[in-house]
Structures are given as structure tokens and as C-alpha cells.
């Protein structure tokens, strides 16, 4: 298997969260792998999924030798540039019930809710100052067309006695969201927000403390299947009994077998300069994550240092799942996002934008992550496809991959999430042309709905294709 990676740039442009977290560290330059290693497990990828897997392996079997390699620095991918919304899988309940059955869907909802507190507890226990605030999540409607969008999934959760969401009247929603743009909302206390960069860098520190051999600036160039698996890097080789591929958006590039399992699409963000006094005055000095009910949602929340971050997915699609330069640069949509932020919160009209950035989201057909073993070699396990909701679910990913590596017979190895991808996207160029056609139709549809106008028939039909692919569920 040949891995088609380009080496990290000598002077990469860091997204806001990761840049901020790195300035807080007193550490030497990232150390690459320079000598061959022989270990029990080699993990490729230094984001949340790889780090949680390494940590869970060492906590379960401390005697295991575990090496983790990362082509850049830990957190350089989605883990250091996401919006920091700490969410559950509860709004995916209908999709999970259809795919896995009611019992497992309910179990996954409960486990994802438990993961929120488990992440916070782990950070407390290991002194990771990740600015975690378990102040809940608020899903709202910002146009009449978005009203009642949550009703089907919440009715099903109610029937299963597993509904953590409360319907809030408009005045309460507007007060918590610090915005009059919201017409209604549903609130769950089982959510919150986190500083993504501080979390991923903290997990890397703890992994080292637990004995994980962690090598940054070390790209996988090849994976050789023999009596021992060999992860070949530019300067040395790691020989291992098991290999974990935790590459997320890079998986389709590294293994063409997965090229149609995901679609790479950007999520773009802006963040303001700090204005803590203003946020206190308007009531946004808390960690609640606020999301609207669009197909490609707007999401925003405040930070502990008094900033406001707003993001939106579904912008730049990659032909052939190539890792575009735009995925690692200031956002091309900065002006659009800034207008959206100031439309939600007009009091921020004069507050400067401190930074914008973007990143590749690995969108799966179902909108759910998936895990499994390579058919060609069961010693190699993988997990990706978080579809823009990975901060909380990656904790579950670590448990699943740990269980697969150790050949445990438990709920994680028997889970429907651990049976590989469910479905494929069309081949190119159909996928790319179709994605742009549907995206643009959704934009036109929602623009008319924002203006109080009915959408045109064609745009409404195209938008239904996104819903059929799982985009109607929030996550």
C-alpha cells in the first residue's frame, strides 16, 4: 500500500486554535522518528482519534509498547481547527436506528452523552486546561422554514425515554443565544464547548506521560504487510504487530480503497478580537454552543478569553478528495461569515475579526463515523468519517479502535459503527458536479427562506438529495 502524502511545509500557517495553544507550550522542536522501532502497536495520525486510541491502549494494558507518528504536529488537522462544539450523537438517533436497530442506537446516544462528561473528567484528572465549559447546546430555527426541524428526532427520543432536549420559548432562546435572529430552540445540558488546540495538545502531553512513543514531523510513506507490519517513514521504519490508521480526511488520499467512502468539504470559521465586557453585557459570556437548522449549519459560541467564533460547513468541495491548499489557509468565506456573525449579533458590528481559517471535513454517506479492519489485513484497523462532529465522538472512536486492536469481544467491537463504511458516494466527476449542484441549490433555497419567500421547486428538490444522504440530521 503506497501512501500519497506530501511532506509538511517548513513554515505552515497555523489555524487560530492550534497557534494559540502552541504559544502556551514550553517545548523543544517536534522530534521526528530517526531510528527503527519495534512496538506492539503503531498509530498513524496525531489528532483526537489517534491520541484517544493511544491513551486507551496504555490505560488498559500499560505494558504495551505504542508508537504514534504524525506527519506535522499533533493537532495540525481537524483536531486543532474545528469549532470546539462538544456535541453528542443524539440528533443522529433516527439515522442510527435505521442502520443499527433501536437498542444499539439508544446505547450510542447514551455513550455519546457520557463521553461529554468523560472528556471533561479526563481533563480535570490530568490537568489539561482545555477551557471546557459544559454549558449545553442550543439548536435553533432562524427562519420559519426551519421551525419544527427537530420534531421528528425528538419525538422518537421521547418515545424511547432518551430525550435530553428541552423546547425553549423564543425569549429564552434569544437570551441564551444573545441574538434576536432565533425563532425557537431546543436545549440540552449534555454538551458544551472546548478549546480544540489546548485539548489536542493536552492529550499529546498525557500520551507521552503514559509512555506512548510520540514522533511528530514523521509522515507514513508506505505500509508493508509481512510477518510484522512495517510503517515506513522518511528516516526510519516502525515494525508493529498492529497498526491503527487515524488519518481522518487524509484516509482517502492514503488508501484509494476509501476514495468513495467520504467526501472532503471545508468547514470555515472566523473569530473576533476579545471583548469580554461586551459579551458579559449581552449575556454571551458562557460556553453554550449555538447552532441553527440549516442543511449546512451556522454554529457559534464564545470563548473563555471573551471572543466569539462562528463557523459554517459545506463550502469548498474537493475533486477526487484531494487535499486542497484552501483547506490549510485563511478562509475564502471570511467576508460572508463575518456578515453572518454580525447578522446574528449586531453588537459585534464594530469588533474586529482576529482570524479566519478553514479545514477539511471527512463527510461520510450516513453522516456518522465508521471503524473497522482492512479486508486485506485484519491487523490494520481504521476510523474516520466524523462529518464535522468529531470532538465528542472521537472519544468513542478511541474506545472502538482500542477494542479492535486488543481483539476484545465487547459492545464496541460488535457495534454497527465498527463494520466499515455504509455506502459509497458516486464516482468522479459525478460526485463533484453533483455536490456543487446540490450545494448551490441549498444556498438559493435558504436565501429565499431567510427572506420569507418560498424556495423554487428545483432548489427544494435538490436540497432533498442532501437530506437523503443524512444531511438533515444535525451533528
PDB file of C-alpha atoms in Angstrom, residues 56-346:
ATOM      1  CA  UNK A  56      -6.974   3.989  25.981  1.00  0.00           C
ATOM      2  CA  UNK A  57      -4.469   1.303  24.982  1.00  0.00           C
ATOM      3  CA  UNK A  58      -1.985   2.389  27.644  1.00  0.00           C
ATOM      4  CA  UNK A  59      -4.679   2.728  30.304  1.00  0.00           C
ATOM      5  CA  UNK A  60      -5.966  -0.786  29.515  1.00  0.00           C
ATOM      6  CA  UNK A  61      -2.606  -2.516  29.071  1.00  0.00           C
ATOM      7  CA  UNK A  62       0.241  -0.305  30.369  1.00  0.00           C
ATOM      8  CA  UNK A  63       2.833  -2.889  29.309  1.00  0.00           C
ATOM      9  CA  UNK A  64       2.007  -2.433  25.608  1.00  0.00           C
ATOM     10  CA  UNK A  65       4.604  -0.606  23.554  1.00  0.00           C
ATOM     11  CA  UNK A  66       2.787   2.013  21.490  1.00  0.00           C
ATOM     12  CA  UNK A  67       4.289   4.381  18.932  1.00  0.00           C
ATOM     13  CA  UNK A  68       2.358   7.260  17.346  1.00  0.00           C
ATOM     14  CA  UNK A  69       3.579   9.129  14.289  1.00  0.00           C
ATOM     15  CA  UNK A  70       2.187  12.426  12.979  1.00  0.00           C
ATOM     16  CA  UNK A  71       3.213  13.988   9.661  1.00  0.00           C
ATOM     17  CA  UNK A  72       3.064  17.530  11.102  1.00  0.00           C
ATOM     18  CA  UNK A  73       2.447  18.357  14.771  1.00  0.00           C
ATOM     19  CA  UNK A  74      -0.326  16.820  16.827  1.00  0.00           C
ATOM     20  CA  UNK A  75      -3.493  18.782  16.157  1.00  0.00           C
ATOM     21  CA  UNK A  76      -2.487  20.127  12.742  1.00  0.00           C
ATOM     22  CA  UNK A  77      -5.560  18.536  11.152  1.00  0.00           C
ATOM     23  CA  UNK A  78      -9.211  18.840  12.114  1.00  0.00           C
ATOM     24  CA  UNK A  79      -8.466  18.387  15.818  1.00  0.00           C
ATOM     25  CA  UNK A  80      -6.709  21.746  16.023  1.00  0.00           C
ATOM     26  CA  UNK A  81      -9.041  23.730  13.781  1.00  0.00           C
ATOM     27  CA  UNK A  82     -12.650  22.653  14.462  1.00  0.00           C
ATOM     28  CA  UNK A  83     -15.225  24.934  16.082  1.00  0.00           C
ATOM     29  CA  UNK A  84     -14.838  23.416  19.535  1.00  0.00           C
ATOM     30  CA  UNK A  85     -18.505  22.449  19.868  1.00  0.00           C
ATOM     31  CA  UNK A  86     -18.634  19.463  22.216  1.00  0.00           C
ATOM     32  CA  UNK A  87     -21.733  17.617  20.977  1.00  0.00           C
ATOM     33  CA  UNK A  88     -23.301  14.159  21.155  1.00  0.00           C
ATOM     34  CA  UNK A  89     -24.819  11.755  18.623  1.00  0.00           C
ATOM     35  CA  UNK A  90     -28.358  12.231  19.927  1.00  0.00           C
ATOM     36  CA  UNK A  91     -29.567  14.185  16.897  1.00  0.00           C
ATOM     37  CA  UNK A  92     -28.401  11.253  14.727  1.00  0.00           C
ATOM     38  CA  UNK A  93     -30.749   8.866  16.527  1.00  0.00           C
ATOM     39  CA  UNK A  94     -33.059   8.287  13.549  1.00  0.00           C
ATOM     40  CA  UNK A  95     -30.125   7.503  11.249  1.00  0.00           C
ATOM     41  CA  UNK A  96     -28.584   5.149  13.802  1.00  0.00           C
ATOM     42  CA  UNK A  97     -31.906   3.415  14.453  1.00  0.00           C
ATOM     43  CA  UNK A  98     -32.369   2.820  10.726  1.00  0.00           C
ATOM     44  CA  UNK A  99     -28.837   1.476  10.333  1.00  0.00           C
ATOM     45  CA  UNK A 100     -28.229  -0.394  13.584  1.00  0.00           C
ATOM     46  CA  UNK A 101     -31.589  -1.002  15.226  1.00  0.00           C
ATOM     47  CA  UNK A 102     -33.219   0.682  18.204  1.00  0.00           C
ATOM     48  CA  UNK A 103     -31.242  -0.942  21.024  1.00  0.00           C
ATOM     49  CA  UNK A 104     -27.828  -0.030  19.661  1.00  0.00           C
ATOM     50  CA  UNK A 105     -28.934   3.425  18.558  1.00  0.00           C
ATOM     51  CA  UNK A 106     -30.057   4.166  22.107  1.00  0.00           C
ATOM     52  CA  UNK A 107     -26.810   2.797  23.502  1.00  0.00           C
ATOM     53  CA  UNK A 108     -24.790   5.020  21.176  1.00  0.00           C
ATOM     54  CA  UNK A 109     -26.832   8.061  22.193  1.00  0.00           C
ATOM     55  CA  UNK A 110     -26.171   7.329  25.860  1.00  0.00           C
ATOM     56  CA  UNK A 111     -22.472   6.611  25.315  1.00  0.00           C
ATOM     57  CA  UNK A 112     -22.010   9.835  23.350  1.00  0.00           C
ATOM     58  CA  UNK A 113     -23.699  11.769  26.150  1.00  0.00           C
ATOM     59  CA  UNK A 114     -21.458  10.066  28.700  1.00  0.00           C
ATOM     60  CA  UNK A 115     -18.424  10.966  26.560  1.00  0.00           C
ATOM     61  CA  UNK A 116     -19.027  14.678  27.112  1.00  0.00           C
ATOM     62  CA  UNK A 117     -18.554  14.365  30.852  1.00  0.00           C
ATOM     63  CA  UNK A 118     -15.832  11.721  30.434  1.00  0.00           C
ATOM     64  CA  UNK A 119     -13.720  14.135  28.369  1.00  0.00           C
ATOM     65  CA  UNK A 120     -14.187  16.864  30.978  1.00  0.00           C
ATOM     66  CA  UNK A 121     -13.334  14.435  33.796  1.00  0.00           C
ATOM     67  CA  UNK A 122     -10.219  13.217  31.981  1.00  0.00           C
ATOM     68  CA  UNK A 123      -9.023  16.788  31.545  1.00  0.00           C
ATOM     69  CA  UNK A 124      -9.577  17.514  35.231  1.00  0.00           C
ATOM     70  CA  UNK A 125      -7.744  14.351  36.282  1.00  0.00           C
ATOM     71  CA  UNK A 126      -4.750  15.042  34.033  1.00  0.00           C
ATOM     72  CA  UNK A 127      -4.650  18.830  34.431  1.00  0.00           C
ATOM     73  CA  UNK A 128      -5.439  19.620  30.803  1.00  0.00           C
ATOM     74  CA  UNK A 129      -6.626  23.226  30.780  1.00  0.00           C
ATOM     75  CA  UNK A 130      -8.784  22.970  27.642  1.00  0.00           C
ATOM     76  CA  UNK A 131     -11.336  25.677  28.527  1.00  0.00           C
ATOM     77  CA  UNK A 132     -14.094  23.067  28.736  1.00  0.00           C
ATOM     78  CA  UNK A 133     -17.460  24.558  29.660  1.00  0.00           C
ATOM     79  CA  UNK A 134     -20.350  22.116  29.904  1.00  0.00           C
ATOM     80  CA  UNK A 135     -22.986  24.789  29.302  1.00  0.00           C
ATOM     81  CA  UNK A 136     -25.027  22.769  26.837  1.00  0.00           C
ATOM     82  CA  UNK A 137     -26.041  23.145  23.202  1.00  0.00           C
ATOM     83  CA  UNK A 138     -28.881  25.146  21.694  1.00  0.00           C
ATOM     84  CA  UNK A 139     -30.305  24.124  18.308  1.00  0.00           C
ATOM     85  CA  UNK A 140     -32.453  26.869  16.868  1.00  0.00           C
ATOM     86  CA  UNK A 141     -34.614  27.978  13.943  1.00  0.00           C
ATOM     87  CA  UNK A 142     -33.694  31.259  12.264  1.00  0.00           C
ATOM     88  CA  UNK A 143     -36.430  31.195   9.593  1.00  0.00           C
ATOM     89  CA  UNK A 144     -39.987  29.887   9.511  1.00  0.00           C
ATOM     90  CA  UNK A 145     -38.824  27.090   7.194  1.00  0.00           C
ATOM     91  CA  UNK A 146     -36.545  25.814   9.978  1.00  0.00           C
ATOM     92  CA  UNK A 147     -39.333  25.633  12.572  1.00  0.00           C
ATOM     93  CA  UNK A 148     -40.004  22.128  13.899  1.00  0.00           C
ATOM     94  CA  UNK A 149     -36.866  20.721  12.221  1.00  0.00           C
ATOM     95  CA  UNK A 150     -36.056  18.864  15.437  1.00  0.00           C
ATOM     96  CA  UNK A 151     -39.555  17.436  15.944  1.00  0.00           C
ATOM     97  CA  UNK A 152     -39.100  14.008  14.255  1.00  0.00           C
ATOM     98  CA  UNK A 153     -35.908  13.027  16.058  1.00  0.00           C
ATOM     99  CA  UNK A 154     -37.053  14.413  19.414  1.00  0.00           C
ATOM    100  CA  UNK A 155     -40.392  12.602  19.149  1.00  0.00           C
ATOM    101  CA  UNK A 156     -38.507   9.352  18.566  1.00  0.00           C
ATOM    102  CA  UNK A 157     -36.195  10.044  21.513  1.00  0.00           C
ATOM    103  CA  UNK A 158     -39.230  10.860  23.664  1.00  0.00           C
ATOM    104  CA  UNK A 159     -40.836   7.547  22.741  1.00  0.00           C
ATOM    105  CA  UNK A 160     -37.638   5.774  23.756  1.00  0.00           C
ATOM    106  CA  UNK A 161     -37.419   7.785  27.008  1.00  0.00           C
ATOM    107  CA  UNK A 162     -33.975   9.022  25.955  1.00  0.00           C
ATOM    108  CA  UNK A 163     -34.587  12.676  25.175  1.00  0.00           C
ATOM    109  CA  UNK A 164     -32.236  15.157  26.854  1.00  0.00           C
ATOM    110  CA  UNK A 165     -33.587  18.105  24.817  1.00  0.00           C
ATOM    111  CA  UNK A 166     -35.980  20.721  26.156  1.00  0.00           C
ATOM    112  CA  UNK A 167     -38.081  23.019  23.985  1.00  0.00           C
ATOM    113  CA  UNK A 168     -37.390  26.626  24.901  1.00  0.00           C
ATOM    114  CA  UNK A 169     -39.681  29.562  24.120  1.00  0.00           C
ATOM    115  CA  UNK A 170     -38.294  32.278  21.873  1.00  0.00           C
ATOM    116  CA  UNK A 171     -37.443  34.766  24.670  1.00  0.00           C
ATOM    117  CA  UNK A 172     -35.297  32.183  26.473  1.00  0.00           C
ATOM    118  CA  UNK A 173     -33.574  31.150  23.252  1.00  0.00           C
ATOM    119  CA  UNK A 174     -32.779  34.752  22.322  1.00  0.00           C
ATOM    120  CA  UNK A 175     -31.434  35.479  25.779  1.00  0.00           C
ATOM    121  CA  UNK A 176     -29.081  32.495  25.833  1.00  0.00           C
ATOM    122  CA  UNK A 177     -28.008  32.991  22.210  1.00  0.00           C
ATOM    123  CA  UNK A 178     -27.642  36.777  22.662  1.00  0.00           C
ATOM    124  CA  UNK A 179     -29.473  37.201  19.374  1.00  0.00           C
ATOM    125  CA  UNK A 180     -32.929  38.137  18.130  1.00  0.00           C
ATOM    126  CA  UNK A 181     -32.415  36.071  14.965  1.00  0.00           C
ATOM    127  CA  UNK A 182     -33.744  32.914  16.604  1.00  0.00           C
ATOM    128  CA  UNK A 183     -37.435  31.992  16.422  1.00  0.00           C
ATOM    129  CA  UNK A 184     -37.362  28.874  18.606  1.00  0.00           C
ATOM    130  CA  UNK A 185     -34.899  26.425  20.053  1.00  0.00           C
ATOM    131  CA  UNK A 186     -34.177  23.186  21.848  1.00  0.00           C
ATOM    132  CA  UNK A 187     -31.591  22.973  24.611  1.00  0.00           C
ATOM    133  CA  UNK A 188     -29.622  20.047  26.025  1.00  0.00           C
ATOM    134  CA  UNK A 189     -27.350  20.362  29.032  1.00  0.00           C
ATOM    135  CA  UNK A 190     -25.322  17.355  27.824  1.00  0.00           C
ATOM    136  CA  UNK A 191     -22.974  19.376  25.600  1.00  0.00           C
ATOM    137  CA  UNK A 192     -20.724  22.402  25.673  1.00  0.00           C
ATOM    138  CA  UNK A 193     -17.569  23.857  24.159  1.00  0.00           C
ATOM    139  CA  UNK A 194     -13.819  23.389  24.350  1.00  0.00           C
ATOM    140  CA  UNK A 195     -10.608  24.981  23.084  1.00  0.00           C
ATOM    141  CA  UNK A 196      -9.675  22.472  20.348  1.00  0.00           C
ATOM    142  CA  UNK A 197      -5.978  23.282  20.272  1.00  0.00           C
ATOM    143  CA  UNK A 198      -5.496  23.097  24.022  1.00  0.00           C
ATOM    144  CA  UNK A 199      -7.365  19.780  24.139  1.00  0.00           C
ATOM    145  CA  UNK A 200      -5.345  18.053  21.428  1.00  0.00           C
ATOM    146  CA  UNK A 201      -2.023  19.353  22.741  1.00  0.00           C
ATOM    147  CA  UNK A 202      -3.008  18.278  26.257  1.00  0.00           C
ATOM    148  CA  UNK A 203      -3.857  14.779  25.031  1.00  0.00           C
ATOM    149  CA  UNK A 204      -0.456  14.584  23.339  1.00  0.00           C
ATOM    150  CA  UNK A 205       1.241  15.524  26.615  1.00  0.00           C
ATOM    151  CA  UNK A 206      -0.683  12.893  28.575  1.00  0.00           C
ATOM    152  CA  UNK A 207       0.019  10.242  25.935  1.00  0.00           C
ATOM    153  CA  UNK A 208       3.755  10.873  26.349  1.00  0.00           C
ATOM    154  CA  UNK A 209       3.417  10.729  30.128  1.00  0.00           C
ATOM    155  CA  UNK A 210       1.705   7.335  29.819  1.00  0.00           C
ATOM    156  CA  UNK A 211       4.641   6.027  27.810  1.00  0.00           C
ATOM    157  CA  UNK A 212       3.486   6.462  24.221  1.00  0.00           C
ATOM    158  CA  UNK A 213       6.461   6.963  21.876  1.00  0.00           C
ATOM    159  CA  UNK A 214       5.260  10.039  20.000  1.00  0.00           C
ATOM    160  CA  UNK A 215       7.029  11.312  16.879  1.00  0.00           C
ATOM    161  CA  UNK A 216       5.914  14.476  15.076  1.00  0.00           C
ATOM    162  CA  UNK A 217       7.097  15.642  11.646  1.00  0.00           C
ATOM    163  CA  UNK A 218       7.066  11.968  10.663  1.00  0.00           C
ATOM    164  CA  UNK A 219       4.943  11.008   7.653  1.00  0.00           C
ATOM    165  CA  UNK A 220       3.949   7.474   6.726  1.00  0.00           C
ATOM    166  CA  UNK A 221       5.289   6.799   3.232  1.00  0.00           C
ATOM    167  CA  UNK A 222       4.317   3.146   2.948  1.00  0.00           C
ATOM    168  CA  UNK A 223       2.740   0.297   4.866  1.00  0.00           C
ATOM    169  CA  UNK A 224       4.323  -3.069   4.169  1.00  0.00           C
ATOM    170  CA  UNK A 225       2.380  -6.226   5.002  1.00  0.00           C
ATOM    171  CA  UNK A 226       4.607  -9.091   6.143  1.00  0.00           C
ATOM    172  CA  UNK A 227       5.180 -11.211   9.215  1.00  0.00           C
ATOM    173  CA  UNK A 228       5.353  -7.887  11.033  1.00  0.00           C
ATOM    174  CA  UNK A 229       3.647  -4.785   9.713  1.00  0.00           C
ATOM    175  CA  UNK A 230       6.138  -2.121   8.672  1.00  0.00           C
ATOM    176  CA  UNK A 231       5.238   1.586   8.722  1.00  0.00           C
ATOM    177  CA  UNK A 232       7.851   3.206   6.533  1.00  0.00           C
ATOM    178  CA  UNK A 233       8.728   6.850   7.218  1.00  0.00           C
ATOM    179  CA  UNK A 234      11.352   9.106   5.567  1.00  0.00           C
ATOM    180  CA  UNK A 235      14.143   8.257   8.002  1.00  0.00           C
ATOM    181  CA  UNK A 236      13.149   5.039   9.764  1.00  0.00           C
ATOM    182  CA  UNK A 237      10.686   2.153   9.945  1.00  0.00           C
ATOM    183  CA  UNK A 238       8.290   1.158  12.715  1.00  0.00           C
ATOM    184  CA  UNK A 239       7.640  -2.581  12.899  1.00  0.00           C
ATOM    185  CA  UNK A 240       4.429  -3.451  14.739  1.00  0.00           C
ATOM    186  CA  UNK A 241       2.021  -6.264  15.420  1.00  0.00           C
ATOM    187  CA  UNK A 242      -0.952  -3.959  14.877  1.00  0.00           C
ATOM    188  CA  UNK A 243      -1.393  -0.659  13.039  1.00  0.00           C
ATOM    189  CA  UNK A 244      -4.092   1.966  13.611  1.00  0.00           C
ATOM    190  CA  UNK A 245      -4.838   4.383  10.759  1.00  0.00           C
ATOM    191  CA  UNK A 246      -6.324   7.534  12.297  1.00  0.00           C
ATOM    192  CA  UNK A 247      -5.897   9.872   9.345  1.00  0.00           C
ATOM    193  CA  UNK A 248      -9.467  11.192   9.037  1.00  0.00           C
ATOM    194  CA  UNK A 249      -9.622  13.497   5.993  1.00  0.00           C
ATOM    195  CA  UNK A 250      -6.321  12.074   4.679  1.00  0.00           C
ATOM    196  CA  UNK A 251      -7.587   8.474   4.602  1.00  0.00           C
ATOM    197  CA  UNK A 252      -8.961   8.687   1.065  1.00  0.00           C
ATOM    198  CA  UNK A 253      -5.622  10.084  -0.106  1.00  0.00           C
ATOM    199  CA  UNK A 254      -3.600   7.399   1.652  1.00  0.00           C
ATOM    200  CA  UNK A 255      -5.814   4.455   0.667  1.00  0.00           C
ATOM    201  CA  UNK A 256      -7.650   4.697  -2.669  1.00  0.00           C
ATOM    202  CA  UNK A 257      -9.882   1.869  -1.401  1.00  0.00           C
ATOM    203  CA  UNK A 258     -11.702   4.518   0.682  1.00  0.00           C
ATOM    204  CA  UNK A 259     -11.869   7.196  -2.000  1.00  0.00           C
ATOM    205  CA  UNK A 260     -15.664   6.913  -2.375  1.00  0.00           C
ATOM    206  CA  UNK A 261     -16.359   6.377   1.348  1.00  0.00           C
ATOM    207  CA  UNK A 262     -16.099  10.086   2.169  1.00  0.00           C
ATOM    208  CA  UNK A 263     -16.381  13.469   0.501  1.00  0.00           C
ATOM    209  CA  UNK A 264     -13.991  16.213   1.567  1.00  0.00           C
ATOM    210  CA  UNK A 265     -15.686  19.562   2.153  1.00  0.00           C
ATOM    211  CA  UNK A 266     -14.486  22.597   4.028  1.00  0.00           C
ATOM    212  CA  UNK A 267     -15.733  23.996   7.272  1.00  0.00           C
ATOM    213  CA  UNK A 268     -14.797  27.672   7.594  1.00  0.00           C
ATOM    214  CA  UNK A 269     -14.527  29.834  10.705  1.00  0.00           C
ATOM    215  CA  UNK A 270     -13.944  33.387  11.887  1.00  0.00           C
ATOM    216  CA  UNK A 271     -13.148  34.595  15.386  1.00  0.00           C
ATOM    217  CA  UNK A 272     -13.299  38.089  16.853  1.00  0.00           C
ATOM    218  CA  UNK A 273     -10.862  40.045  18.940  1.00  0.00           C
ATOM    219  CA  UNK A 274     -11.509  39.649  22.694  1.00  0.00           C
ATOM    220  CA  UNK A 275     -14.388  41.778  24.038  1.00  0.00           C
ATOM    221  CA  UNK A 276     -15.209  40.180  27.408  1.00  0.00           C
ATOM    222  CA  UNK A 277     -17.053  43.208  28.801  1.00  0.00           C
ATOM    223  CA  UNK A 278     -19.339  43.364  25.761  1.00  0.00           C
ATOM    224  CA  UNK A 279     -20.100  39.635  25.980  1.00  0.00           C
ATOM    225  CA  UNK A 280     -20.968  39.995  29.654  1.00  0.00           C
ATOM    226  CA  UNK A 281     -23.285  42.893  28.821  1.00  0.00           C
ATOM    227  CA  UNK A 282     -25.187  40.962  26.115  1.00  0.00           C
ATOM    228  CA  UNK A 283     -25.240  37.664  28.040  1.00  0.00           C
ATOM    229  CA  UNK A 284     -22.905  35.615  25.839  1.00  0.00           C
ATOM    230  CA  UNK A 285     -20.224  35.001  28.486  1.00  0.00           C
ATOM    231  CA  UNK A 286     -20.908  31.247  28.683  1.00  0.00           C
ATOM    232  CA  UNK A 287     -19.903  28.127  26.771  1.00  0.00           C
ATOM    233  CA  UNK A 288     -23.197  27.118  25.145  1.00  0.00           C
ATOM    234  CA  UNK A 289     -22.824  26.029  21.525  1.00  0.00           C
ATOM    235  CA  UNK A 290     -25.497  27.632  19.327  1.00  0.00           C
ATOM    236  CA  UNK A 291     -26.442  26.002  16.005  1.00  0.00           C
ATOM    237  CA  UNK A 292     -29.185  26.857  13.534  1.00  0.00           C
ATOM    238  CA  UNK A 293     -31.233  24.384  11.474  1.00  0.00           C
ATOM    239  CA  UNK A 294     -29.810  24.884   8.011  1.00  0.00           C
ATOM    240  CA  UNK A 295     -28.571  21.940   5.996  1.00  0.00           C
ATOM    241  CA  UNK A 296     -25.047  23.369   6.340  1.00  0.00           C
ATOM    242  CA  UNK A 297     -25.435  24.853   9.789  1.00  0.00           C
ATOM    243  CA  UNK A 298     -24.102  28.062  11.216  1.00  0.00           C
ATOM    244  CA  UNK A 299     -22.574  27.434  14.632  1.00  0.00           C
ATOM    245  CA  UNK A 300     -21.216  29.949  17.093  1.00  0.00           C
ATOM    246  CA  UNK A 301     -20.119  30.291  20.699  1.00  0.00           C
ATOM    247  CA  UNK A 302     -17.967  32.447  22.926  1.00  0.00           C
ATOM    248  CA  UNK A 303     -14.522  31.633  24.300  1.00  0.00           C
ATOM    249  CA  UNK A 304     -13.067  31.917  27.773  1.00  0.00           C
ATOM    250  CA  UNK A 305     -10.992  34.929  26.729  1.00  0.00           C
ATOM    251  CA  UNK A 306     -14.043  36.845  25.515  1.00  0.00           C
ATOM    252  CA  UNK A 307     -14.097  36.173  21.778  1.00  0.00           C
ATOM    253  CA  UNK A 308     -16.917  34.905  19.560  1.00  0.00           C
ATOM    254  CA  UNK A 309     -16.290  32.192  16.964  1.00  0.00           C
ATOM    255  CA  UNK A 310     -18.707  31.499  14.083  1.00  0.00           C
ATOM    256  CA  UNK A 311     -18.365  28.742  11.513  1.00  0.00           C
ATOM    257  CA  UNK A 312     -20.248  27.142   8.653  1.00  0.00           C
ATOM    258  CA  UNK A 313     -19.700  23.932   6.736  1.00  0.00           C
ATOM    259  CA  UNK A 314     -20.453  22.882   3.186  1.00  0.00           C
ATOM    260  CA  UNK A 315     -18.371  25.454   1.332  1.00  0.00           C
ATOM    261  CA  UNK A 316     -15.393  24.169  -0.695  1.00  0.00           C
ATOM    262  CA  UNK A 317     -15.668  20.634  -2.119  1.00  0.00           C
ATOM    263  CA  UNK A 318     -12.561  18.734  -3.237  1.00  0.00           C
ATOM    264  CA  UNK A 319     -12.494  16.979  -6.581  1.00  0.00           C
ATOM    265  CA  UNK A 320     -11.283  13.426  -6.074  1.00  0.00           C
ATOM    266  CA  UNK A 321     -10.891  14.071  -2.330  1.00  0.00           C
ATOM    267  CA  UNK A 322      -7.617  15.884  -2.951  1.00  0.00           C
ATOM    268  CA  UNK A 323      -6.264  17.869  -0.030  1.00  0.00           C
ATOM    269  CA  UNK A 324      -6.597  21.393  -1.424  1.00  0.00           C
ATOM    270  CA  UNK A 325      -4.354  24.328  -0.441  1.00  0.00           C
ATOM    271  CA  UNK A 326      -7.578  26.155   0.503  1.00  0.00           C
ATOM    272  CA  UNK A 327      -8.083  23.661   3.338  1.00  0.00           C
ATOM    273  CA  UNK A 328      -4.983  24.998   5.096  1.00  0.00           C
ATOM    274  CA  UNK A 329      -5.326  28.753   4.636  1.00  0.00           C
ATOM    275  CA  UNK A 330      -7.359  31.729   5.794  1.00  0.00           C
ATOM    276  CA  UNK A 331     -10.969  31.231   4.733  1.00  0.00           C
ATOM    277  CA  UNK A 332     -12.140  32.337   1.302  1.00  0.00           C
ATOM    278  CA  UNK A 333     -15.501  32.883   3.011  1.00  0.00           C
ATOM    279  CA  UNK A 334     -14.307  35.314   5.677  1.00  0.00           C
ATOM    280  CA  UNK A 335     -16.486  38.202   4.437  1.00  0.00           C
ATOM    281  CA  UNK A 336     -19.579  36.004   4.213  1.00  0.00           C
ATOM    282  CA  UNK A 337     -19.021  34.555   7.681  1.00  0.00           C
ATOM    283  CA  UNK A 338     -18.385  37.999   9.137  1.00  0.00           C
ATOM    284  CA  UNK A 339     -21.706  39.219   7.739  1.00  0.00           C
ATOM    285  CA  UNK A 340     -23.443  36.182   9.239  1.00  0.00           C
ATOM    286  CA  UNK A 341     -21.855  36.772  12.633  1.00  0.00           C
ATOM    287  CA  UNK A 342     -22.925  40.415  12.686  1.00  0.00           C
ATOM    288  CA  UNK A 343     -26.400  39.492  11.489  1.00  0.00           C
ATOM    289  CA  UNK A 344     -26.771  37.133  14.435  1.00  0.00           C
ATOM    290  CA  UNK A 345     -25.179  39.551  16.910  1.00  0.00           C
ATOM    291  CA  UNK A 346     -25.326  43.168  15.668  1.00  0.00           C
TER     292      UNK A 346
END
